[in-house]
Amino acid sequence: MTKTVYIKTVGCQMNVLDSEMVVADLKRHGYRVVDTPAEAELLLYNTCSIREQAEEKTYSALGKLRDTKARHPDKKIGVLGCMAQKDQEVIFRRAPFVDMVVGPGQLHSLPQLITNIDSGEGRQMAVSLARTDGKQATVARSHETFDPLRDPSMRPTPFQAYLRIQIGCDKFCTYCVVPNTRGPEQGRSPSEILSEARTLAEQGCREIVLLGQTVNSYRHRSEAGDTDLAGLLEQLHEIEGIDRLKFVTNYPKDMTERLLVTVRDLPKCSPYLHVPAQSGSDAVLKRMKRGYTVGDYMEMFERIERILPNAAVSSDFIVGFCGETDEDFQKSVQLIERCRFKNSFIFQYSVRGGTKAAERLEDDVPREVKAARNHELLEVQNRVAREDNEKLVGETVEVLVEGPSKKGEKSEPEAAAVQMTGRTHCDRIVVFDGNRRQAGQMLEVHVDDASSHTLIGRVRTVELVSIGIEANG
Ligand code: 5AD
Ligand code: SF4
């Protein structure tokens, strides 16, 4: 008998990938995925802890399940991911009807936990060790992944896939929970990564996005020698069927000449680099313990410009971090104006329990000031992005078509023209009128118009068609 599972995923690409793995695993245990909690026997919430708002949203979604559980006590509810690792027992206290709490390093144990509940053992918790619970190697071992289980039906599109090359983070930026929730940095072995990439190519995947919290710090040591990200890209480049390779997220200090030259020399590597700056002020960067100055960041940026002059660079910024003055904030504005990022994700600082900033620094920027700075920085970012996108009007770009855009999804299934969306090699979003069959194709699109987030174009007609008709006639 098939059992039913509903899974809701929030947060970063790591969580999207984790959910894919969880579903692949559960399918092997006889489960089928359904679209609504009402249809499901097993309800899973894969959660994020990066900011308080993300957690509160999850707690409020969980709160709504209180009645559901009262009416259907047989339904099982599981909280997975970073919030499970961070809050542990607190989740059972705040939502006593939850059956399972499973950290991101323990997701492989889910089928066993379900069996335990079914055998009457009561609610279950599986979390990894905290950083202070043992030696680095012991803690690292408790953060496991089970990546080779791939399920194309759970991916946003079947021809694009994430591939984890690194788990955890050792940078310990003072504001960030990730080194606690995802544990010590560990590079997966190149042979595992390559075999997974080959599986993905066989499943029809054309674009692979390599994932790591600081993906360019990737390193794997073995008797056969050390492998870094550049070495890994060289090996992945050989795989037939894969047309594009991207990697996120980068740490500014590890953006080496060797990596950039590799990206330049391997045509499948996208000239797209997400390298979060977080702030344009040295004083703030120091309190964040980011390990670089604005001068260092600019040096790295100029290296990118020299080696990859056509690369698109994107960034993350936190506004309203502890002690951030108006002057500090203006330096973030200036950094965006100097680097002209393709896009930036801008976040208001949110205190996270267990971090150095929470313990030692005062969250002294008022909420309204954070909101105003967020708004101002976004306006500057949107302006530079719009100006740069407008320069592409009149050009032809190569687009990997992902599927109907939000607007296209609303079209009738039989509609002649459907708005489709895809991305350029540089990760720019392009929409155009086309048809659903184009999903997964690489098309030449002429750019007619541009906004800060999107290029609007039309597929270039192949002129040979009319010659063909004449020849036949
Ligand atoms: N508050 C706000 N933003 C944060 N980020 C990480 N931790 C916090 C926090 N405590 C942002 C950083 C990071 C992105 C994924 O989330 O900009 O790059
Ligand atoms: Fe968090 Fe810093 Fe690690 Fe990124 S590099 S995951 S911001 S600690």
Coordinates of C-alpha atoms and ligand atoms in Angstrom, one line a residue:
M1 CA 0.0 0.0 0.0
T2 CA 1.4 3.4 -0.9
K3 CA 1.7 5.9 1.9
T4 CA 1.4 9.7 1.3
V5 CA 3.8 12.5 2.2
Y6 CA 3.5 16.3 1.9
I7 CA 6.7 18.3 2.2
K8 CA 7.1 22.0 2.5
T9 CA 10.5 23.5 2.0
V10 CA 11.7 26.9 2.9
G11 CA 15.2 28.5 2.9
C12 CA 18.3 28.0 0.8
Q13 CA 19.2 25.7 -2.1
M14 CA 20.7 23.3 0.4
N15 CA 17.2 22.7 1.8
V16 CA 15.7 22.3 -1.7
L17 CA 18.3 19.6 -2.3
D18 CA 17.8 18.0 1.1
S19 CA 14.0 17.7 0.4
E20 CA 14.8 16.0 -2.9
M21 CA 16.9 13.5 -1.1
V22 CA 14.3 12.9 1.6
V23 CA 11.6 12.3 -1.0
A24 CA 13.8 10.0 -3.0
D25 CA 14.4 8.0 0.2
L26 CA 10.7 7.9 1.2
K27 CA 9.7 6.8 -2.3
R28 CA 12.0 3.8 -1.8
H29 CA 10.0 3.1 1.3
G30 CA 6.7 3.1 -0.5
Y31 CA 5.6 6.8 -0.2
R32 CA 4.0 9.0 -2.8
V33 CA 4.2 12.8 -2.8
V34 CA 0.9 14.8 -2.5
D35 CA 0.3 18.5 -2.9
T36 CA -1.6 19.3 0.2
P37 CA -1.3 18.5 3.9
A38 CA -5.0 17.4 3.9
E39 CA -4.2 14.4 1.6
A40 CA -1.0 13.4 3.5
E41 CA -0.4 10.9 6.3
L42 CA 3.1 12.3 6.8
L43 CA 3.6 16.0 6.9
L44 CA 7.2 17.3 6.7
Y45 CA 8.5 20.9 7.1
N46 CA 12.0 21.4 6.0
T47 CA 13.0 24.6 7.9
C48 CA 15.4 27.5 7.9
S49 CA 17.0 29.3 10.8
I50 CA 19.0 32.0 9.1
R51 CA 16.7 34.8 10.3
E52 CA 14.0 35.0 13.0
Q53 CA 11.3 35.8 10.5
A54 CA 11.8 32.4 8.8
E55 CA 11.5 30.6 12.1
E56 CA 8.4 32.5 13.2
K57 CA 6.7 31.7 9.9
T58 CA 7.4 28.0 10.4
Y59 CA 6.1 28.1 14.0
S60 CA 3.0 29.8 12.8
A61 CA 2.5 27.2 10.0
L62 CA 3.0 24.5 12.7
G63 CA 0.4 26.2 15.0
K64 CA -2.2 25.7 12.3
L65 CA -1.7 21.9 12.5
R66 CA -2.8 21.7 16.1
D67 CA -6.4 21.1 15.1
T68 CA -5.5 18.8 12.2
K69 CA -3.5 16.6 14.6
A70 CA -6.4 16.6 17.1
R71 CA -8.8 15.5 14.4
H72 CA -6.4 13.0 12.8
P73 CA -4.1 11.7 15.4
D74 CA -2.7 9.1 13.0
K75 CA -1.1 11.8 10.8
K76 CA 2.6 12.2 11.6
I77 CA 4.3 15.6 11.6
G78 CA 8.0 16.1 11.2
V79 CA 10.2 19.2 11.5
L80 CA 13.4 18.9 9.5
G81 CA 16.4 21.1 8.8
C82 CA 18.2 23.9 10.5
M83 CA 15.5 24.9 12.9
A84 CA 15.2 21.3 14.1
Q85 CA 19.0 21.3 14.8
K86 CA 18.9 24.7 16.5
D87 CA 15.8 24.5 18.6
Q88 CA 15.5 20.7 19.3
E89 CA 13.3 20.2 22.4
V90 CA 12.0 23.7 22.1
I91 CA 10.0 22.6 19.0
F92 CA 8.2 19.9 21.1
R93 CA 7.5 22.5 23.8
R94 CA 6.1 25.1 21.4
A95 CA 4.3 22.5 19.2
P96 CA 3.7 19.4 21.4
F97 CA 1.8 17.6 18.6
V98 CA 5.0 17.4 16.4
D99 CA 6.1 13.7 16.2
M100 CA 9.7 14.1 14.8
V101 CA 12.5 16.7 15.0
V102 CA 15.3 15.8 12.5
G103 CA 18.4 18.0 11.9
P104 CA 19.9 18.4 8.4
G105 CA 22.7 16.0 9.3
Q106 CA 20.4 13.2 10.3
L107 CA 17.8 13.1 7.5
H108 CA 18.9 9.6 6.5
S109 CA 17.4 8.3 9.8
L110 CA 13.8 9.5 8.9
P111 CA 12.4 6.1 7.7
Q112 CA 13.7 4.5 10.9
L113 CA 12.2 7.2 13.1
I114 CA 8.8 6.7 11.3
T115 CA 9.1 2.9 12.1
N116 CA 9.8 3.7 15.7
I117 CA 6.7 5.9 16.0
D118 CA 4.6 3.2 14.3
S119 CA 5.9 0.7 16.9
G120 CA 4.7 2.9 19.7
E121 CA 8.0 4.4 20.8
G122 CA 6.5 7.9 20.9
R123 CA 8.0 11.1 19.5
Q124 CA 11.5 11.0 18.0
M125 CA 14.4 13.3 17.8
A126 CA 17.6 12.9 15.7
V127 CA 20.0 15.8 15.7
S128 CA 23.8 16.1 15.2
L129 CA 26.3 16.9 17.9
A130 CA 26.9 20.6 18.7
R131 CA 30.3 22.0 17.9
T132 CA 31.4 21.8 21.6
D133 CA 30.1 18.2 22.1
G134 CA 33.3 16.5 21.0
K135 CA 36.4 16.5 18.8
Q136 CA 36.0 18.1 15.4
A137 CA 36.1 14.7 13.6
T138 CA 33.4 13.2 15.9
V139 CA 31.2 16.3 15.5
A140 CA 31.7 16.2 11.7
R141 CA 30.7 12.5 11.5
S142 CA 27.4 13.3 13.2
H143 CA 26.6 15.6 10.3
E144 CA 25.9 13.2 7.5
T145 CA 24.4 13.6 4.1
F146 CA 22.9 10.9 1.9
D147 CA 23.4 12.7 -1.4
P148 CA 23.5 9.9 -4.0
L149 CA 19.7 9.4 -3.8
R150 CA 18.5 11.6 -6.6
D151 CA 14.8 12.2 -7.6
P152 CA 14.3 14.2 -10.8
S153 CA 10.6 14.6 -10.1
M154 CA 11.4 16.8 -7.0
R155 CA 13.6 19.2 -8.9
P156 CA 12.4 22.6 -10.0
T157 CA 13.2 21.4 -13.6
P158 CA 14.4 18.0 -14.7
F159 CA 17.4 19.5 -16.7
Q160 CA 18.8 21.5 -13.8
A161 CA 20.1 20.0 -10.6
Y162 CA 21.9 20.9 -7.4
L163 CA 24.9 18.8 -6.4
R164 CA 26.4 19.2 -2.9
I165 CA 30.1 19.2 -2.9
Q166 CA 30.6 20.5 0.6
I167 CA 28.7 20.4 3.8
G168 CA 29.0 22.7 6.9
C169 CA 31.0 25.9 7.4
D170 CA 34.0 26.8 9.4
K171 CA 34.1 30.6 8.9
F172 CA 32.0 31.5 12.0
C173 CA 30.9 34.9 10.8
T174 CA 29.6 36.4 14.1
Y175 CA 25.9 36.8 13.0
C176 CA 25.5 33.3 11.4
V177 CA 23.9 30.1 12.7
V178 CA 25.1 27.9 9.8
P179 CA 28.4 26.7 11.4
N180 CA 26.2 25.4 14.3
T181 CA 23.2 24.0 12.4
R182 CA 25.2 22.4 9.5
G183 CA 28.4 21.6 11.5
P184 CA 32.1 21.5 10.4
E185 CA 33.1 22.1 6.8
Q186 CA 33.6 18.8 5.0
G187 CA 34.4 18.4 1.3
R188 CA 32.8 15.3 -0.3
S189 CA 35.1 13.0 -2.2
P190 CA 35.6 13.9 -5.9
S191 CA 34.8 10.3 -6.9
E192 CA 31.3 10.5 -5.2
I193 CA 30.7 13.9 -6.8
L194 CA 31.6 12.7 -10.2
S195 CA 29.5 9.6 -10.1
E196 CA 26.5 11.7 -8.9
A197 CA 27.1 14.2 -11.7
R198 CA 27.1 11.3 -14.2
T199 CA 23.8 10.0 -12.8
L200 CA 22.4 13.5 -13.2
A201 CA 23.6 13.7 -16.8
E202 CA 22.0 10.3 -17.5
Q203 CA 18.7 11.6 -16.1
G204 CA 18.8 14.4 -18.7
C205 CA 20.3 17.1 -16.6
R206 CA 22.1 19.8 -18.6
E207 CA 23.0 22.3 -15.9
I208 CA 24.5 21.4 -12.5
V209 CA 24.8 23.9 -9.7
L210 CA 27.5 22.9 -7.2
L211 CA 26.5 23.7 -3.7
G212 CA 28.6 24.7 -0.6
Q213 CA 28.3 27.4 2.0
T214 CA 31.7 28.5 1.0
V215 CA 31.9 26.5 -2.2
N216 CA 35.2 27.9 -3.4
S217 CA 36.9 26.9 -0.2
Y218 CA 36.2 23.3 -1.3
R219 CA 39.1 20.9 -0.6
H220 CA 39.3 17.2 -0.4
R221 CA 42.5 15.5 0.8
S222 CA 43.3 11.9 0.1
E223 CA 46.4 9.8 -0.5
A224 CA 45.9 10.3 -4.3
G225 CA 46.4 14.1 -3.6
D226 CA 44.4 17.2 -2.9
T227 CA 41.5 18.4 -5.0
D228 CA 40.2 22.0 -5.0
L229 CA 37.2 23.5 -6.8
A230 CA 39.2 24.2 -9.9
G231 CA 40.4 20.6 -10.1
L232 CA 36.9 19.4 -9.6
L233 CA 35.5 21.6 -12.3
E234 CA 38.1 20.3 -14.7
Q235 CA 36.9 16.7 -14.1
L236 CA 33.2 17.6 -14.2
H237 CA 33.7 19.4 -17.5
E238 CA 34.5 16.1 -19.2
I239 CA 31.0 14.7 -18.5
E240 CA 29.0 14.4 -21.7
G241 CA 25.5 15.9 -21.6
I242 CA 26.3 18.5 -19.1
D243 CA 26.4 22.0 -20.8
R244 CA 26.6 24.4 -17.8
L245 CA 28.4 24.3 -14.5
K246 CA 27.7 26.9 -11.8
F247 CA 28.8 27.0 -8.2
V248 CA 27.4 28.9 -5.1
T249 CA 28.1 30.5 -2.6
N250 CA 31.6 31.9 -2.7
Y251 CA 33.7 33.3 0.0
P252 CA 35.6 36.4 -1.1
K253 CA 39.0 35.4 0.4
D254 CA 39.1 32.1 -1.5
M255 CA 38.4 33.5 -5.0
T256 CA 41.8 32.6 -6.3
E257 CA 43.4 33.4 -9.6
R258 CA 43.6 29.7 -10.3
L259 CA 39.8 29.3 -9.9
L260 CA 39.0 32.3 -12.1
V261 CA 41.4 31.1 -14.9
T262 CA 39.7 27.7 -14.8
V263 CA 36.3 29.3 -15.1
R264 CA 37.6 31.3 -18.1
D265 CA 39.2 28.3 -19.8
L266 CA 36.3 25.8 -19.4
P267 CA 33.5 26.9 -21.7
K268 CA 30.8 25.0 -19.7
C269 CA 31.6 27.0 -16.5
S270 CA 29.2 29.9 -16.2
P271 CA 30.8 33.4 -15.9
Y272 CA 28.5 34.0 -12.9
L273 CA 29.9 34.4 -9.4
H274 CA 27.9 34.9 -6.3
V275 CA 30.4 36.5 -3.8
P276 CA 28.6 38.0 -0.8
A277 CA 30.3 41.2 0.5
Q278 CA 27.8 41.6 3.5
S279 CA 29.0 45.2 4.1
G280 CA 31.0 48.0 2.6
S281 CA 32.4 49.2 5.9
D282 CA 35.6 47.9 7.4
A283 CA 34.4 48.5 10.9
V284 CA 31.3 46.4 10.3
L285 CA 33.2 43.7 8.4
K286 CA 35.5 43.4 11.4
R287 CA 32.6 43.0 13.9
M288 CA 31.1 40.4 11.5
K289 CA 34.5 38.6 11.5
R290 CA 34.3 38.2 7.8
G291 CA 38.1 38.0 7.5
Y292 CA 38.6 40.7 4.8
T293 CA 38.5 44.5 4.4
V294 CA 36.7 46.4 1.7
G295 CA 40.1 46.8 0.1
D296 CA 40.5 43.1 0.0
Y297 CA 37.1 42.7 -1.6
M298 CA 37.9 45.3 -4.2
E299 CA 41.2 43.5 -5.0
M300 CA 39.2 40.3 -5.5
F301 CA 36.6 42.1 -7.6
E302 CA 39.3 43.6 -9.9
R303 CA 40.8 40.1 -10.3
I304 CA 37.4 38.9 -11.5
E305 CA 37.1 41.9 -13.9
R306 CA 40.7 41.3 -15.3
I307 CA 40.3 37.5 -15.9
L308 CA 36.5 37.3 -16.6
P309 CA 35.6 40.8 -18.0
N310 CA 32.1 39.6 -18.9
A311 CA 31.3 37.9 -15.7
A312 CA 28.2 38.7 -13.7
V313 CA 28.8 39.1 -10.0
S314 CA 26.1 39.1 -7.4
S315 CA 26.2 39.7 -3.6
D316 CA 24.5 39.5 -0.3
F317 CA 24.3 42.4 2.2
I318 CA 23.2 42.6 5.8
V319 CA 21.9 46.0 6.9
G320 CA 21.6 47.2 10.5
F321 CA 24.2 44.9 11.9
C322 CA 25.3 45.8 15.5
G323 CA 26.8 49.3 15.6
E324 CA 26.2 50.1 11.9
T325 CA 26.1 53.9 11.6
D326 CA 24.7 55.9 8.7
E327 CA 28.2 56.4 7.5
D328 CA 28.9 52.7 7.6
F329 CA 25.7 52.1 5.7
Q330 CA 26.6 54.7 3.0
K331 CA 29.7 52.6 2.4
S332 CA 27.6 49.6 1.5
V333 CA 25.7 51.9 -1.0
Q334 CA 29.1 53.0 -2.4
L335 CA 30.2 49.4 -2.8
I336 CA 27.1 48.5 -4.8
E337 CA 27.7 51.5 -7.0
R338 CA 31.4 50.6 -7.5
C339 CA 30.8 46.9 -8.2
R340 CA 27.5 47.2 -10.0
F341 CA 26.4 43.7 -9.0
K342 CA 24.0 41.8 -11.2
N343 CA 21.8 41.4 -8.2
S344 CA 22.1 41.5 -4.4
F345 CA 20.1 39.8 -1.7
I346 CA 19.6 42.3 1.1
F347 CA 18.8 41.2 4.6
Q348 CA 18.0 43.1 7.8
Y349 CA 20.2 41.8 10.7
S350 CA 18.4 39.3 12.9
V351 CA 19.9 38.2 16.2
R352 CA 20.5 34.4 16.2
G353 CA 20.9 32.5 19.5
G354 CA 24.2 30.7 19.9
T355 CA 26.2 33.1 17.7
K356 CA 29.0 35.4 18.8
A357 CA 27.1 38.5 17.8
A358 CA 24.2 37.5 20.0
E359 CA 26.5 36.9 22.9
R360 CA 28.8 39.9 22.6
L361 CA 27.3 42.7 20.5
E362 CA 24.2 44.8 21.0
D363 CA 21.5 44.7 18.4
D364 CA 21.3 48.5 18.5
V365 CA 20.0 49.6 15.1
P366 CA 16.2 50.3 15.4
R367 CA 13.8 48.2 13.3
E368 CA 12.6 51.2 11.3
V369 CA 16.2 52.2 10.5
K370 CA 17.0 48.6 9.3
A371 CA 13.8 48.7 7.1
A372 CA 14.8 52.2 5.7
R373 CA 18.3 51.0 4.9
N374 CA 17.0 47.8 3.3
H375 CA 14.8 49.9 1.1
E376 CA 17.5 52.4 0.1
L377 CA 20.1 49.7 -0.7
L378 CA 17.6 47.8 -2.8
E379 CA 16.8 50.9 -4.8
V380 CA 20.4 51.5 -5.6
Q381 CA 20.9 47.8 -6.5
N382 CA 17.8 47.8 -8.7
R383 CA 19.0 51.0 -10.5
V384 CA 22.4 49.6 -11.4
A385 CA 21.0 46.3 -12.4
R386 CA 18.4 48.0 -14.6
E387 CA 21.0 50.2 -16.2
D388 CA 23.3 47.2 -16.9
N389 CA 20.4 45.0 -18.2
E390 CA 19.4 47.9 -20.6
K391 CA 22.8 47.7 -22.2
L392 CA 21.9 44.2 -23.3
V393 CA 18.9 45.4 -25.3
G394 CA 19.6 44.6 -29.0
E395 CA 22.0 41.7 -28.2
T396 CA 21.3 38.0 -28.6
V397 CA 21.7 35.8 -25.6
E398 CA 21.8 32.0 -25.2
V399 CA 19.1 30.8 -22.8
L400 CA 18.5 27.5 -21.1
V401 CA 14.7 27.4 -21.1
E402 CA 13.3 26.3 -17.7
G403 CA 9.6 26.3 -18.4
P404 CA 6.6 28.6 -18.4
S405 CA 7.0 31.9 -16.4
K406 CA 4.6 32.7 -13.6
K407 CA 2.5 34.5 -16.2
G408 CA 2.9 31.6 -18.7
E409 CA 1.7 29.1 -16.1
K410 CA -1.7 30.8 -16.1
S411 CA -2.1 30.2 -19.9
E412 CA -4.5 27.6 -21.2
P413 CA -2.7 24.2 -21.7
E414 CA -3.5 24.5 -25.5
A415 CA -2.5 28.2 -25.9
A416 CA -0.4 28.8 -29.0
A417 CA 2.0 31.2 -27.3
V418 CA 3.1 30.8 -23.6
Q419 CA 5.4 33.1 -21.8
M420 CA 8.5 31.0 -21.1
T421 CA 11.4 31.7 -18.8
G422 CA 15.1 30.7 -18.7
R423 CA 18.5 31.9 -17.8
T424 CA 21.6 33.0 -19.6
H425 CA 25.1 31.6 -19.0
C426 CA 25.5 34.6 -16.6
D427 CA 22.4 33.7 -14.7
R428 CA 20.2 36.5 -16.0
I429 CA 16.5 35.7 -16.2
V430 CA 15.0 36.0 -19.7
V431 CA 11.3 35.8 -20.5
F432 CA 9.9 35.4 -24.1
D433 CA 6.8 34.1 -25.9
G434 CA 7.3 30.5 -26.8
N435 CA 5.8 27.1 -26.1
R436 CA 6.1 24.5 -23.4
R437 CA 8.0 22.1 -25.7
Q438 CA 11.0 24.5 -25.5
A439 CA 11.6 23.6 -21.8
G440 CA 15.1 22.1 -21.5
Q441 CA 16.3 23.6 -24.9
M442 CA 19.2 26.0 -25.3
L443 CA 17.8 28.9 -27.5
E444 CA 19.1 32.1 -28.9
V445 CA 16.9 34.9 -27.7
H446 CA 17.0 38.5 -29.0
V447 CA 16.7 41.0 -26.1
D448 CA 14.0 43.7 -26.8
D449 CA 13.6 45.2 -23.3
A450 CA 15.0 45.0 -19.8
S451 CA 14.1 45.7 -16.2
S452 CA 16.2 45.3 -13.1
H453 CA 15.5 41.6 -12.7
T454 CA 14.5 40.4 -16.2
L455 CA 15.4 40.6 -19.8
I456 CA 12.4 40.4 -22.2
G457 CA 13.1 39.0 -25.6
R458 CA 12.0 36.9 -28.5
V459 CA 13.4 33.7 -30.0
R460 CA 15.5 34.4 -33.0
T461 CA 13.8 32.8 -36.1
V462 CA 15.9 30.5 -38.1
E463 CA 16.0 32.1 -41.5
L464 CA 16.7 28.9 -43.3
V465 CA 13.1 27.7 -42.8
S466 CA 11.8 30.0 -45.6
I467 CA 14.5 28.9 -48.0
G468 CA 13.6 25.2 -47.1
I469 CA 10.0 25.9 -48.0
E470 CA 10.9 27.4 -51.4
A471 CA 13.3 24.6 -52.2
N472 CA 10.6 22.0 -51.5
G473 CA 8.0 23.9 -53.5
Ligands
5AD1 N1 20.6 38.2 9.9 C1 20.4 38.6 8.7 N2 20.9 38.1 7.6 C2 21.7 37.0 7.7 N3 22.4 36.2 6.9 C3 23.0 35.3 7.5 N4 22.8 35.4 8.9 C4 22.0 36.5 9.0 C5 21.4 37.1 10.1 N5 21.6 36.7 11.4 C6 22.4 36.5 5.4 C7 23.8 36.7 4.9 C8 24.1 35.4 4.1 C9 22.7 35.1 3.6 C10 22.4 33.7 3.2 O1 21.8 35.4 4.7 O2 23.8 37.8 4.0 O3 25.0 35.6 3.0
SF4_2 FE1 27.4 31.8 7.6 FE2 29.7 33.1 7.2 FE3 29.6 30.5 6.9 FE4 28.4 32.0 5.1 S1 30.6 32.0 5.5 S2 27.5 30.2 6.1 S3 27.7 33.7 6.4 S4 29.4 31.6 8.8

